[in-house]
Amino acid sequence: MTAMLRAPTREYRTVIMDWRRWDNFTAREDDIIVTTFPKCGTTWTQRIVDLLIFQSPDPRPIMETAPWLDATIFGPIEDMRAGLEAQTHRRSIKSHLPFDAMPVFEGVKYIHVARDGRDACMSMHNHMQGMKPEAMVRAAMAAAADPRMPRGGPPVIPEDPRDWCLGWLDRAEAQVTEGYGVDLPFFEYENTYWRERRQPYLLMVHYNDLKADLEGEMSRISDFLGIATPKSLMGELAEAARFETMKAQGAQILPHIGEMFDHGPERFLNKGVNGRWKDVMGADDLARYDALVKSKFTPSEAAWIEHGRLGAGDPRDAPD
């Protein structure tokens, strides 16, 4: 057991997430928490951390070895905590909470992965289109069990990705950032991590950098975690972390994802590419996004979100 350095300062409950599921969590001083805005490379980074922990390229079921603790749709929190307590290897946990809704524990390492908001938006459209009706019902039932949650039916997902992007922009511009059941918009979410970018327990990773220099970024993550990965092994681990390898091993890495998504891993591990929004969003749409960037981010954060560390510099060194 390790001490808490900072308690959450934001109450955060959405249709599928509840910050209270971290209550009574017994942290270990070498725990690793991978925490991201949805569709920013979460599963990819979980796989990287898994490879580094086990020092082996073998495929392992990520959702079992690194559970999503704040999710309400995978069963009672007591069962999830019991599963984590039973693990004897170094533990990794997934979260989609804003950083101010998460407890910070002494010795625990936090890895935040960022991505251009337009890419996250496009990836989420595919994600939501692929969710099976039974998954939607599971989420609705989890929300309905909480009497404070606003009532409503499952979301309607437009076929046209531009329509989805316009709704994403509408919600961001509405600036609804507080309230029970409210999903924090992308810009405010990222700000919760940017504010703490210099904390020694937080490593800022970017999707672009993983694509540009996977082995180099894995070495950087390995060093942050205090794992001495032999150089002779790192190339083999990086090969196992390539998108194409993960997709080929999807049935082993994500054996139960077909319960939630049509076409299973094939849908969940979709394309792994950036820039698809260029063929979807028009000039006016992009101007709206740019206006949000300018109003919500500092210049340094805006550069980081769009280009990553290799293009914009290390967030720890950013002046604003």
PDB file of N, CA and C in Angstrom, residues 37-42 44 113-128 161 164-165 168-169 186-187 190 206-209 211 268 270-281 285-286 289-290 293 297 302-308:
ATOM      1  N   PHE A  37      -7.664  10.733 -23.201  1.00  0.00           N
ATOM      2  CA  PHE A  37      -8.946  11.021 -23.821  1.00  0.00           C
ATOM      3  C   PHE A  37      -9.234   9.863 -24.781  1.00  0.00           C
ATOM      4  N   PRO A  38     -10.485   9.428 -24.887  1.00  0.00           N
ATOM      5  CA  PRO A  38     -10.778   8.263 -25.732  1.00  0.00           C
ATOM      6  C   PRO A  38     -10.291   8.420 -27.169  1.00  0.00           C
ATOM      7  N   LYS A  39      -9.781   7.320 -27.715  1.00  0.00           N
ATOM      8  CA  LYS A  39      -9.333   7.197 -29.090  1.00  0.00           C
ATOM      9  C   LYS A  39      -8.064   7.983 -29.379  1.00  0.00           C
ATOM     10  N   CYS A  40      -7.189   8.048 -28.390  1.00  0.00           N
ATOM     11  CA  CYS A  40      -5.906   8.742 -28.555  1.00  0.00           C
ATOM     12  C   CYS A  40      -4.714   7.797 -28.460  1.00  0.00           C
ATOM     13  N   GLY A  41      -4.954   6.505 -28.613  1.00  0.00           N
ATOM     14  CA  GLY A  41      -3.856   5.546 -28.537  1.00  0.00           C
ATOM     15  C   GLY A  41      -3.812   4.780 -27.233  1.00  0.00           C
ATOM     16  N   THR A  42      -4.949   4.651 -26.581  1.00  0.00           N
ATOM     17  CA  THR A  42      -5.005   3.984 -25.278  1.00  0.00           C
ATOM     18  C   THR A  42      -4.560   2.528 -25.368  1.00  0.00           C
ATOM     19  N   TRP A  44      -3.068   0.946 -27.717  1.00  0.00           N
ATOM     20  CA  TRP A  44      -1.688   0.864 -28.225  1.00  0.00           C
ATOM     21  C   TRP A  44      -0.697   1.032 -27.079  1.00  0.00           C
ATOM     22  N   VAL A 113      -1.458   9.965 -22.989  1.00  0.00           N
ATOM     23  CA  VAL A 113      -1.235   9.966 -24.434  1.00  0.00           C
ATOM     24  C   VAL A 113      -2.183  10.961 -25.077  1.00  0.00           C
ATOM     25  N   ALA A 114      -1.639  11.866 -25.886  1.00  0.00           N
ATOM     26  CA  ALA A 114      -2.441  12.880 -26.563  1.00  0.00           C
ATOM     27  C   ALA A 114      -2.448  12.628 -28.063  1.00  0.00           C
ATOM     28  N   ARG A 115      -3.410  13.269 -28.725  1.00  0.00           N
ATOM     29  CA  ARG A 115      -3.560  13.149 -30.172  1.00  0.00           C
ATOM     30  C   ARG A 115      -4.292  14.393 -30.666  1.00  0.00           C
ATOM     31  N   ASP A 116      -4.090  14.757 -31.913  1.00  0.00           N
ATOM     32  CA  ASP A 116      -4.846  15.851 -32.506  1.00  0.00           C
ATOM     33  C   ASP A 116      -6.339  15.582 -32.308  1.00  0.00           C
ATOM     34  N   GLY A 117      -7.071  16.584 -31.835  1.00  0.00           N
ATOM     35  CA  GLY A 117      -8.485  16.401 -31.549  1.00  0.00           C
ATOM     36  C   GLY A 117      -9.293  15.952 -32.749  1.00  0.00           C
ATOM     37  N   ARG A 118      -8.915  16.397 -33.937  1.00  0.00           N
ATOM     38  CA  ARG A 118      -9.647  16.012 -35.144  1.00  0.00           C
ATOM     39  C   ARG A 118      -9.483  14.523 -35.433  1.00  0.00           C
ATOM     40  N   ASP A 119      -8.302  13.986 -35.151  1.00  0.00           N
ATOM     41  CA  ASP A 119      -8.091  12.553 -35.327  1.00  0.00           C
ATOM     42  C   ASP A 119      -8.863  11.750 -34.290  1.00  0.00           C
ATOM     43  N   ALA A 120      -8.871  12.232 -33.043  1.00  0.00           N
ATOM     44  CA  ALA A 120      -9.639  11.549 -31.999  1.00  0.00           C
ATOM     45  C   ALA A 120     -11.119  11.545 -32.341  1.00  0.00           C
ATOM     46  N   CYS A 121     -11.599  12.655 -32.884  1.00  0.00           N
ATOM     47  CA  CYS A 121     -13.005  12.765 -33.265  1.00  0.00           C
ATOM     48  C   CYS A 121     -13.358  11.739 -34.342  1.00  0.00           C
ATOM     49  N   MET A 122     -12.544  11.657 -35.373  1.00  0.00           N
ATOM     50  CA  MET A 122     -12.809  10.716 -36.462  1.00  0.00           C
ATOM     51  C   MET A 122     -12.763   9.273 -35.976  1.00  0.00           C
ATOM     52  N   SER A 123     -11.794   8.956 -35.131  1.00  0.00           N
ATOM     53  CA  SER A 123     -11.673   7.595 -34.620  1.00  0.00           C
ATOM     54  C   SER A 123     -12.871   7.223 -33.748  1.00  0.00           C
ATOM     55  N   MET A 124     -13.367   8.190 -32.986  1.00  0.00           N
ATOM     56  CA  MET A 124     -14.529   7.910 -32.138  1.00  0.00           C
ATOM     57  C   MET A 124     -15.778   7.634 -32.967  1.00  0.00           C
ATOM     58  N   HIS A 125     -15.885   8.261 -34.127  1.00  0.00           N
ATOM     59  CA  HIS A 125     -17.043   7.989 -34.985  1.00  0.00           C
ATOM     60  C   HIS A 125     -17.081   6.516 -35.376  1.00  0.00           C
ATOM     61  N   ASN A 126     -15.949   5.978 -35.818  1.00  0.00           N
ATOM     62  CA  ASN A 126     -15.890   4.556 -36.148  1.00  0.00           C
ATOM     63  C   ASN A 126     -16.190   3.695 -34.927  1.00  0.00           C
ATOM     64  N   HIS A 127     -15.643   4.102 -33.788  1.00  0.00           N
ATOM     65  CA  HIS A 127     -15.824   3.373 -32.536  1.00  0.00           C
ATOM     66  C   HIS A 127     -17.312   3.271 -32.182  1.00  0.00           C
ATOM     67  N   MET A 128     -18.004   4.401 -32.236  1.00  0.00           N
ATOM     68  CA  MET A 128     -19.417   4.420 -31.864  1.00  0.00           C
ATOM     69  C   MET A 128     -20.278   3.686 -32.893  1.00  0.00           C
ATOM     70  N   PRO A 161     -19.609  10.929 -41.370  1.00  0.00           N
ATOM     71  CA  PRO A 161     -18.625  11.346 -40.370  1.00  0.00           C
ATOM     72  C   PRO A 161     -18.580  12.865 -40.174  1.00  0.00           C
ATOM     73  N   TRP A 164     -21.045  13.794 -37.583  1.00  0.00           N
ATOM     74  CA  TRP A 164     -20.494  13.467 -36.264  1.00  0.00           C
ATOM     75  C   TRP A 164     -19.526  14.558 -35.808  1.00  0.00           C
ATOM     76  N   CYS A 165     -18.635  14.988 -36.716  1.00  0.00           N
ATOM     77  CA  CYS A 165     -17.660  16.030 -36.375  1.00  0.00           C
ATOM     78  C   CYS A 165     -18.343  17.344 -36.017  1.00  0.00           C
ATOM     79  N   TRP A 168     -19.554  17.080 -32.553  1.00  0.00           N
ATOM     80  CA  TRP A 168     -18.386  17.156 -31.661  1.00  0.00           C
ATOM     81  C   TRP A 168     -17.998  18.614 -31.448  1.00  0.00           C
ATOM     82  N   LEU A 169     -17.980  19.394 -32.520  1.00  0.00           N
ATOM     83  CA  LEU A 169     -17.667  20.816 -32.416  1.00  0.00           C
ATOM     84  C   LEU A 169     -18.746  21.566 -31.643  1.00  0.00           C
ATOM     85  N   PHE A 186     -12.957  17.703 -25.227  1.00  0.00           N
ATOM     86  CA  PHE A 186     -11.554  17.396 -25.496  1.00  0.00           C
ATOM     87  C   PHE A 186     -10.603  18.464 -24.963  1.00  0.00           C
ATOM     88  N   PHE A 187     -10.912  19.722 -25.203  1.00  0.00           N
ATOM     89  CA  PHE A 187      -9.978  20.806 -24.887  1.00  0.00           C
ATOM     90  C   PHE A 187      -9.795  20.958 -23.372  1.00  0.00           C
ATOM     91  N   GLU A 190      -7.822  17.872 -22.006  1.00  0.00           N
ATOM     92  CA  GLU A 190      -6.376  17.919 -22.200  1.00  0.00           C
ATOM     93  C   GLU A 190      -5.720  18.940 -21.271  1.00  0.00           C
ATOM     94  N   HIS A 206       2.782  11.185 -27.176  1.00  0.00           N
ATOM     95  CA  HIS A 206       1.904  11.631 -28.252  1.00  0.00           C
ATOM     96  C   HIS A 206       1.792  10.557 -29.336  1.00  0.00           C
ATOM     97  N   TYR A 207       0.591  10.433 -29.859  1.00  0.00           N
ATOM     98  CA  TYR A 207       0.291   9.452 -30.908  1.00  0.00           C
ATOM     99  C   TYR A 207       1.217   9.625 -32.111  1.00  0.00           C
ATOM    100  N   ASN A 208       1.460  10.883 -32.530  1.00  0.00           N
ATOM    101  CA  ASN A 208       2.327  11.145 -33.689  1.00  0.00           C
ATOM    102  C   ASN A 208       3.724  10.583 -33.468  1.00  0.00           C
ATOM    103  N   ASP A 209       4.235  10.736 -32.237  1.00  0.00           N
ATOM    104  CA  ASP A 209       5.590  10.279 -31.937  1.00  0.00           C
ATOM    105  C   ASP A 209       5.670   8.755 -31.940  1.00  0.00           C
ATOM    106  N   LYS A 211       3.953   6.868 -33.848  1.00  0.00           N
ATOM    107  CA  LYS A 211       3.976   6.488 -35.256  1.00  0.00           C
ATOM    108  C   LYS A 211       5.324   6.794 -35.908  1.00  0.00           C
ATOM    109  N   PHE A 268     -12.391  -2.650 -33.656  1.00  0.00           N
ATOM    110  CA  PHE A 268     -11.822  -1.876 -32.549  1.00  0.00           C
ATOM    111  C   PHE A 268     -10.440  -1.330 -32.909  1.00  0.00           C
ATOM    112  N   ASN A 270      -9.000  -0.162 -35.740  1.00  0.00           N
ATOM    113  CA  ASN A 270      -9.534   0.176 -37.055  1.00  0.00           C
ATOM    114  C   ASN A 270      -8.444   0.434 -38.092  1.00  0.00           C
ATOM    115  N   LYS A 271      -7.890   1.644 -38.128  1.00  0.00           N
ATOM    116  CA  LYS A 271      -6.917   1.997 -39.163  1.00  0.00           C
ATOM    117  C   LYS A 271      -5.569   2.445 -38.584  1.00  0.00           C
ATOM    118  N   GLY A 272      -5.616   3.125 -37.437  1.00  0.00           N
ATOM    119  CA  GLY A 272      -4.375   3.583 -36.822  1.00  0.00           C
ATOM    120  C   GLY A 272      -3.670   4.662 -37.615  1.00  0.00           C
ATOM    121  N   VAL A 273      -4.431   5.459 -38.382  1.00  0.00           N
ATOM    122  CA  VAL A 273      -3.822   6.516 -39.187  1.00  0.00           C
ATOM    123  C   VAL A 273      -4.368   7.873 -38.754  1.00  0.00           C
ATOM    124  N   ASN A 274      -3.618   8.912 -39.069  1.00  0.00           N
ATOM    125  CA  ASN A 274      -4.035  10.282 -38.811  1.00  0.00           C
ATOM    126  C   ASN A 274      -4.447  10.966 -40.108  1.00  0.00           C
ATOM    127  N   GLY A 275      -5.149  12.085 -39.966  1.00  0.00           N
ATOM    128  CA  GLY A 275      -5.437  12.935 -41.111  1.00  0.00           C
ATOM    129  C   GLY A 275      -6.675  12.591 -41.898  1.00  0.00           C
ATOM    130  N   ARG A 276      -7.460  11.599 -41.463  1.00  0.00           N
ATOM    131  CA  ARG A 276      -8.671  11.257 -42.228  1.00  0.00           C
ATOM    132  C   ARG A 276      -9.677  12.405 -42.238  1.00  0.00           C
ATOM    133  N   TRP A 277      -9.589  13.296 -41.249  1.00  0.00           N
ATOM    134  CA  TRP A 277     -10.495  14.444 -41.181  1.00  0.00           C
ATOM    135  C   TRP A 277     -10.317  15.395 -42.361  1.00  0.00           C
ATOM    136  N   LYS A 278      -9.169  15.339 -43.033  1.00  0.00           N
ATOM    137  CA  LYS A 278      -8.927  16.247 -44.163  1.00  0.00           C
ATOM    138  C   LYS A 278      -9.895  16.002 -45.309  1.00  0.00           C
ATOM    139  N   ASP A 279     -10.397  14.780 -45.421  1.00  0.00           N
ATOM    140  CA  ASP A 279     -11.360  14.452 -46.470  1.00  0.00           C
ATOM    141  C   ASP A 279     -12.798  14.591 -46.003  1.00  0.00           C
ATOM    142  N   VAL A 280     -13.000  15.030 -44.769  1.00  0.00           N
ATOM    143  CA  VAL A 280     -14.344  15.078 -44.183  1.00  0.00           C
ATOM    144  C   VAL A 280     -14.740  16.497 -43.767  1.00  0.00           C
ATOM    145  N   MET A 281     -13.843  17.182 -43.089  1.00  0.00           N
ATOM    146  CA  MET A 281     -14.152  18.507 -42.557  1.00  0.00           C
ATOM    147  C   MET A 281     -13.835  19.586 -43.590  1.00  0.00           C
ATOM    148  N   ASP A 285     -15.544  24.194 -41.035  1.00  0.00           N
ATOM    149  CA  ASP A 285     -15.428  23.283 -39.890  1.00  0.00           C
ATOM    150  C   ASP A 285     -14.045  23.412 -39.253  1.00  0.00           C
ATOM    151  N   LEU A 286     -13.028  23.469 -40.098  1.00  0.00           N
ATOM    152  CA  LEU A 286     -11.660  23.576 -39.590  1.00  0.00           C
ATOM    153  C   LEU A 286     -11.423  24.928 -38.924  1.00  0.00           C
ATOM    154  N   TYR A 289     -12.675  24.587 -35.461  1.00  0.00           N
ATOM    155  CA  TYR A 289     -11.708  23.850 -34.632  1.00  0.00           C
ATOM    156  C   TYR A 289     -10.542  24.751 -34.247  1.00  0.00           C
ATOM    157  N   ASP A 290     -10.010  25.486 -35.223  1.00  0.00           N
ATOM    158  CA  ASP A 290      -8.881  26.374 -34.945  1.00  0.00           C
ATOM    159  C   ASP A 290      -9.249  27.438 -33.909  1.00  0.00           C
ATOM    160  N   VAL A 293      -9.091  25.841 -30.549  1.00  0.00           N
ATOM    161  CA  VAL A 293      -7.693  25.664 -30.155  1.00  0.00           C
ATOM    162  C   VAL A 293      -7.127  26.968 -29.598  1.00  0.00           C
ATOM    163  N   PHE A 297      -6.335  26.543 -25.678  1.00  0.00           N
ATOM    164  CA  PHE A 297      -4.966  26.094 -25.458  1.00  0.00           C
ATOM    165  C   PHE A 297      -4.004  27.281 -25.483  1.00  0.00           C
ATOM    166  N   ALA A 302      -1.102  23.997 -27.903  1.00  0.00           N
ATOM    167  CA  ALA A 302      -1.666  23.808 -29.240  1.00  0.00           C
ATOM    168  C   ALA A 302      -0.669  23.109 -30.155  1.00  0.00           C
ATOM    169  N   ALA A 303       0.600  23.533 -30.077  1.00  0.00           N
ATOM    170  CA  ALA A 303       1.632  22.912 -30.910  1.00  0.00           C
ATOM    171  C   ALA A 303       1.845  21.456 -30.524  1.00  0.00           C
ATOM    172  N   TRP A 304       1.841  21.189 -29.227  1.00  0.00           N
ATOM    173  CA  TRP A 304       2.012  19.812 -28.738  1.00  0.00           C
ATOM    174  C   TRP A 304       0.871  18.920 -29.198  1.00  0.00           C
ATOM    175  N   ILE A 305      -0.350  19.377 -29.047  1.00  0.00           N
ATOM    176  CA  ILE A 305      -1.510  18.563 -29.411  1.00  0.00           C
ATOM    177  C   ILE A 305      -1.505  18.246 -30.903  1.00  0.00           C
ATOM    178  N   GLU A 306      -1.086  19.194 -31.726  1.00  0.00           N
ATOM    179  CA  GLU A 306      -1.098  18.958 -33.166  1.00  0.00           C
ATOM    180  C   GLU A 306       0.114  18.163 -33.639  1.00  0.00           C
ATOM    181  N   HIS A 307       1.289  18.427 -33.070  1.00  0.00           N
ATOM    182  CA  HIS A 307       2.519  17.881 -33.650  1.00  0.00           C
ATOM    183  C   HIS A 307       3.236  16.861 -32.769  1.00  0.00           C
ATOM    184  N   GLY A 308       2.996  16.852 -31.461  1.00  0.00           N
ATOM    185  CA  GLY A 308       3.706  15.940 -30.591  1.00  0.00           C
ATOM    186  C   GLY A 308       5.056  16.475 -30.158  1.00  0.00           C
TER     187      GLY A 308
END
